[in-house]
Coordinates of C-alpha atoms and ligand atoms in Angstrom, one line a residue:
M128 CA 18.3 -1.1 -4.1
K129 CA 16.3 -3.4 -3.1
C130 CA 12.7 -4.7 -4.2
L131 CA 10.5 -6.7 -2.3
I132 CA 7.8 -8.9 -4.2
I133 CA 4.7 -10.2 -2.1
N134 CA 3.1 -13.2 -3.4
G135 CA -0.5 -12.5 -2.8
S136 CA -1.9 -16.2 -4.0
C137 CA -2.0 -19.7 -2.6
H138 CA 0.1 -20.7 -5.1
K139 CA 2.6 -19.7 -8.1
G140 CA 0.0 -19.6 -10.8
N141 CA -0.5 -17.3 -14.2
T142 CA 0.4 -14.5 -11.8
W143 CA 3.4 -15.7 -10.8
R144 CA 4.7 -16.5 -14.0
L145 CA 4.2 -12.7 -15.1
T146 CA 5.6 -11.5 -11.8
E147 CA 8.6 -13.7 -13.0
L148 CA 8.8 -12.4 -16.5
V149 CA 9.2 -8.6 -14.8
K150 CA 11.7 -9.5 -12.5
E151 CA 14.0 -10.7 -15.5
D152 CA 13.4 -7.3 -17.4
L153 CA 14.2 -5.2 -13.9
L154 CA 17.4 -7.7 -13.8
A155 CA 18.0 -7.3 -17.3
L156 CA 17.7 -3.1 -16.8
D157 CA 20.2 -3.6 -13.6
A158 CA 21.8 -6.8 -12.6
T159 CA 22.7 -5.4 -9.2
L160 CA 18.7 -5.1 -8.0
E161 CA 18.0 -7.4 -5.0
F162 CA 15.2 -9.5 -4.4
D163 CA 13.4 -10.6 -1.8
E164 CA 10.2 -12.7 -1.5
I165 CA 7.4 -13.3 0.7
H166 CA 4.9 -16.1 -0.2
L167 CA 2.0 -15.1 1.4
K168 CA 0.8 -19.0 1.8
D169 CA 4.1 -20.0 3.7
I170 CA 3.9 -17.5 6.8
D171 CA 1.2 -18.6 8.0
L172 CA -1.1 -15.1 9.2
P173 CA -4.2 -16.1 10.6
Y174 CA -7.2 -14.3 10.0
C175 CA -7.6 -10.3 11.5
L176 CA -9.6 -10.6 14.1
G177 CA -11.1 -7.1 13.7
C178 CA -10.0 -6.3 17.8
S179 CA -9.0 -2.7 16.4
L180 CA -6.0 -2.8 18.9
C181 CA -3.6 -1.8 15.8
F182 CA -5.9 1.3 15.5
R183 CA -6.6 2.1 18.9
Q184 CA -2.6 1.1 20.8
G185 CA -0.8 0.6 17.9
H186 CA 0.4 -2.3 15.8
T187 CA 2.7 -3.8 18.0
R188 CA -0.3 -4.9 20.0
C189 CA -1.8 -6.9 17.5
P190 CA -1.9 -10.9 18.1
H191 CA -0.3 -11.8 14.9
N192 CA 2.7 -9.1 15.3
N193 CA 4.9 -12.3 15.5
V194 CA 4.1 -12.2 12.0
V195 CA 3.6 -8.8 10.5
Q196 CA 6.1 -7.3 12.0
G197 CA 8.4 -9.4 10.1
I198 CA 6.5 -8.0 6.8
I199 CA 6.5 -4.4 7.9
D200 CA 10.0 -4.6 8.8
K201 CA 11.0 -5.8 4.8
I202 CA 8.5 -3.3 3.4
D203 CA 10.6 -0.6 5.5
E204 CA 13.7 -1.9 4.2
C205 CA 12.7 -1.9 0.5
D206 CA 12.9 0.9 -2.4
G207 CA 10.2 -0.8 -4.4
L208 CA 7.2 -3.1 -3.7
I209 CA 6.0 -5.3 -6.3
F210 CA 2.5 -6.9 -4.9
A211 CA 1.2 -9.6 -7.2
A212 CA -2.0 -11.3 -6.7
P213 CA -4.5 -13.3 -9.0
T214 CA -7.9 -11.9 -9.8
F215 CA -10.9 -13.8 -7.8
N216 CA -14.1 -12.6 -8.7
M217 CA -13.3 -9.3 -9.7
H218 CA -10.9 -8.6 -6.8
I219 CA -7.8 -10.0 -5.0
P220 CA -7.8 -13.4 -3.4
A221 CA -8.7 -13.7 0.4
V222 CA -4.9 -14.3 1.5
A223 CA -4.1 -10.8 -0.1
K224 CA -6.5 -9.5 1.4
N225 CA -6.0 -10.4 4.7
L226 CA -2.5 -9.0 4.3
I227 CA -4.1 -5.8 3.7
D228 CA -6.2 -5.9 6.4
H229 CA -3.8 -6.4 8.9
L230 CA -1.8 -3.3 7.4
S231 CA -4.7 -1.1 7.3
F232 CA -3.9 0.8 10.3
M233 CA -1.7 2.8 8.2
L234 CA -4.1 4.2 6.4
H235 CA -4.7 6.4 9.9
R236 CA -1.2 6.3 9.9
P237 CA 0.9 6.4 6.9
R238 CA 4.3 6.4 6.3
Y239 CA 5.9 5.0 3.6
F240 CA 6.4 8.4 1.8
D241 CA 9.6 7.6 -0.2
K242 CA 8.4 4.0 -1.6
K243 CA 7.2 3.0 -4.9
A244 CA 5.3 0.2 -6.2
L245 CA 4.1 -2.0 -8.9
I246 CA 1.1 -4.0 -8.5
I247 CA 0.7 -7.4 -10.9
S248 CA -2.8 -9.3 -11.2
T249 CA -4.0 -11.8 -14.1
T250 CA -7.2 -12.7 -14.5
G251 CA -9.7 -14.8 -16.8
A252 CA -10.9 -12.2 -18.2
V253 CA -12.0 -9.4 -16.7
G254 CA -11.5 -7.7 -13.3
A255 CA -7.7 -7.1 -13.1
K256 CA -8.1 -3.4 -13.1
D257 CA -10.3 -3.6 -10.3
A258 CA -7.9 -5.6 -8.3
T259 CA -5.1 -3.6 -8.8
K260 CA -7.0 -0.4 -8.5
Y261 CA -8.1 -1.6 -5.2
V262 CA -4.1 -2.3 -4.0
C263 CA -2.7 1.0 -5.6
G264 CA -5.5 2.8 -3.9
T265 CA -4.5 1.2 -0.7
L266 CA -0.5 1.5 -1.1
I267 CA -1.3 5.2 -2.5
G268 CA -3.2 5.6 1.6
L269 CA -0.5 4.0 3.1
G270 CA 2.1 7.0 1.4
F271 CA 3.8 5.2 -1.4
N272 CA 4.6 8.0 -3.5
R273 CA 3.8 6.0 -6.7
C274 CA 2.0 2.8 -7.6
F275 CA 2.0 1.2 -11.0
Q276 CA -0.3 -1.4 -12.2
L277 CA -0.1 -4.5 -14.7
P278 CA -3.4 -5.8 -14.8
I279 CA -3.2 -8.5 -17.7
S280 CA -6.0 -10.8 -19.3
A281 CA -4.6 -14.5 -19.4
I282 CA -7.7 -16.0 -21.1
S283 CA -6.8 -19.5 -18.9
Y284 CA -6.9 -20.7 -15.8
N285 CA -3.7 -22.1 -15.5
D286 CA -2.2 -22.0 -18.4
Y287 CA -1.0 -18.7 -19.4
Q288 CA 1.4 -18.5 -22.0
P289 CA 2.2 -14.2 -22.4
S290 CA 1.9 -13.6 -25.8
E291 CA 4.4 -11.0 -27.4
K292 CA 2.0 -8.0 -26.6
H293 CA 1.9 -9.1 -22.9
I294 CA 5.8 -9.5 -22.9
R295 CA 6.7 -6.0 -24.4
K296 CA 3.5 -4.8 -21.7
C297 CA 6.0 -6.6 -18.8
A298 CA 9.3 -5.1 -20.3
D299 CA 7.5 -1.6 -20.9
M300 CA 6.0 -1.4 -17.1
A301 CA 9.4 -3.0 -15.6
K302 CA 11.2 -0.1 -17.3
K303 CA 8.8 2.8 -15.9
F304 CA 9.2 1.1 -12.4
Y305 CA 12.5 0.7 -12.7
N306 CA 13.2 4.4 -14.1
A307 CA 11.1 5.6 -10.9
L308 CA 13.3 3.5 -8.4
K309 CA 16.5 4.8 -9.7
S310 CA 15.7 8.6 -10.4
E311 CA 14.6 8.6 -6.1
K312 CA 12.5 11.2 -7.9
L313 CA 9.7 11.9 -4.9
H314 CA 6.3 12.9 -7.2
S315 CA 3.7 15.4 -5.5
P316 CA 0.9 13.2 -4.3
S317 CA -2.4 13.1 -5.9
F318 CA -5.5 15.3 -4.8
S319 CA -6.8 12.2 -3.4
A320 CA -4.1 11.2 -1.3
V321 CA -3.5 14.6 -0.2
M322 CA -7.4 14.7 0.9
T323 CA -6.8 11.1 3.0
Y324 CA -3.6 12.6 4.6
N325 CA -5.4 15.1 5.7
L326 CA -8.5 14.2 7.0
F327 CA -6.4 11.2 9.4
R328 CA -4.9 14.6 10.5
G329 CA -7.6 15.9 11.3
I330 CA -9.3 13.6 12.7
S331 CA -6.2 12.4 15.1
R332 CA -6.9 15.5 17.0
H333 CA -9.2 14.1 19.0
Y334 CA -8.0 10.9 19.9
T335 CA -4.8 12.5 21.5
P336 CA -3.8 11.4 24.8
G337 CA -6.2 12.9 27.7
Y338 CA -9.0 12.7 25.3
Q339 CA -11.9 10.1 26.4
Y340 CA -11.3 7.6 23.1
A341 CA -7.2 8.4 22.5
T342 CA -6.1 5.8 20.1
Y343 CA -2.2 5.8 18.7
D344 CA -3.3 8.1 16.0
G345 CA -2.8 11.0 18.0
T346 CA 0.3 10.0 19.2
Y347 CA 1.5 9.0 15.9
W348 CA 0.8 12.7 14.0
D349 CA 2.4 13.8 17.1
E350 CA 5.7 11.4 17.5
T351 CA 6.5 12.4 13.9
G352 CA 6.0 15.8 13.8
L353 CA 3.4 15.1 10.6
V354 CA 0.5 16.8 12.0
K355 CA 2.7 20.2 11.7
T356 CA 2.7 19.7 7.7
A357 CA -0.3 18.9 5.0
Y358 CA 1.8 16.1 3.4
S359 CA 5.2 14.2 4.3
P360 CA 8.2 17.3 4.0
Q361 CA 10.1 14.6 2.2
V362 CA 7.4 15.1 -1.0
P363 CA 6.9 18.0 -2.9
L364 CA 3.9 19.6 -2.6
P365 CA 2.8 22.5 -4.7
F366 CA 1.4 25.7 -2.5
Y367 CA -2.4 25.2 -4.4
K368 CA -1.9 21.5 -2.8
M369 CA -1.1 22.3 0.6
F370 CA -3.9 25.0 0.8
Y371 CA -6.2 21.9 -0.6
G372 CA -4.8 19.6 2.3
N373 CA -5.2 22.0 5.0
L374 CA -8.8 22.5 4.1
F375 CA -9.4 18.3 4.9
Y376 CA -7.1 18.9 7.9
W377 CA -9.7 21.2 9.0
I378 CA -12.5 19.1 8.0
G379 CA -11.5 16.3 9.7
K380 CA -10.8 17.9 13.1
N381 CA -14.3 19.5 12.9
I382 CA -15.9 16.4 11.7
S383 CA -14.1 14.4 14.4
K384 CA -15.1 17.0 17.0
R385 CA -18.6 15.6 16.3
L386 CA -18.6 11.9 15.2
V387 CA -16.5 10.4 18.1
V388 CA -15.5 6.7 17.5
T389 CA -16.2 5.1 20.5
Y390 CA -14.8 1.7 21.7
K391 CA -14.8 -0.2 25.2
Ligands
FMN212 C1 -11.6 -18.3 -6.8 C2 -11.5 -17.7 -8.6 C3 -12.0 -17.0 -8.9 C4 -11.8 -16.1 -10.0 N1 -12.6 -14.9 -10.6 C5 -12.4 -14.7 -11.9 C6 -13.0 -13.3 -12.2 O1 -13.7 -12.3 -11.5 N2 -12.8 -12.5 -13.4 C7 -12.1 -13.5 -14.5 O2 -12.3 -13.3 -15.3 N3 -11.7 -14.8 -13.9 C8 -11.8 -15.3 -12.9 N4 -11.2 -16.7 -12.4 C9 -10.0 -16.6 -13.2 C10 -8.4 -16.2 -12.6 O3 -8.7 -14.8 -12.7 C11 -7.0 -16.7 -13.6 O4 -7.4 -17.5 -14.0 C12 -6.0 -15.9 -13.3 O5 -5.1 -15.8 -14.4 C13 -5.3 -17.0 -12.6 O6 -4.0 -16.4 -11.7 P1 -3.4 -17.3 -10.8 O7 -3.0 -18.8 -12.1 O8 -1.7 -17.0 -10.5 O9 -4.0 -17.5 -9.5 C14 -11.0 -16.7 -11.4 C15 -10.7 -17.9 -11.1 C16 -10.6 -18.7 -9.5 C17 -9.7 -19.5 -8.6

């Protein structure tokens, strides 16, 4: 099994120390686990320009796709993603947000239905829960099936020494994450994941080729066949969530009839 670690920081600080602990715990559970790392400070990803070409014409048209594609390929290849980012002003740092900006087109075109994630953040005192919750919400929107969160108060700027309690917390979280990967079991998505998926599924119907403001969203949902189902068919979906999803599909379709997103 492959794990990709994204270091969403410009240095290897407290958060990286904790991430290495989790990595050691995972390797103790299974020495055959393969790890790959992306350190965002090393990859020279320019700021998202906000050109919206990814939304409108597909992510391959992003002016930074020479860098972004490499990251997408690595996420595609992994079974589990570990996203580590410190808490800066109750949020993730700019370097991590910049990556999320470059991937946010996938909220319109979710794809990572068989993947699981673990989000790690350390904070001086407060805000780590907000940071991990934000990343988790985004990844669930991208289709991730499960998302574990490890927010920790380090009470230190650059000299975090994990306490026994934190060491145990890391080991517990590593075990949960590993078991989720090992089982390969896909869980029924949350109501909010079903709602987001279906709103975009519905909205996409007014952006298919031929519409005045066609976007790649319209093509994607047809091309993948996802337009036909209230969630990815890979993932179990109980009848009541299917009904709920189809309701939001209908709402999305009707909203986009009246609220057309324009571009020039
Ligand atoms: C720019 C900046 C912003 C920060 N914002 C917060 C904050 O909002 N709340 C807090 O409790 N600590 C804050 N801190 C402290 C860090 O969250 C804390 O030291 C964390 O463990 C740093 O992780 P790192 O060493 O991986 O960068 C901030 C530190 C920096 C440098």
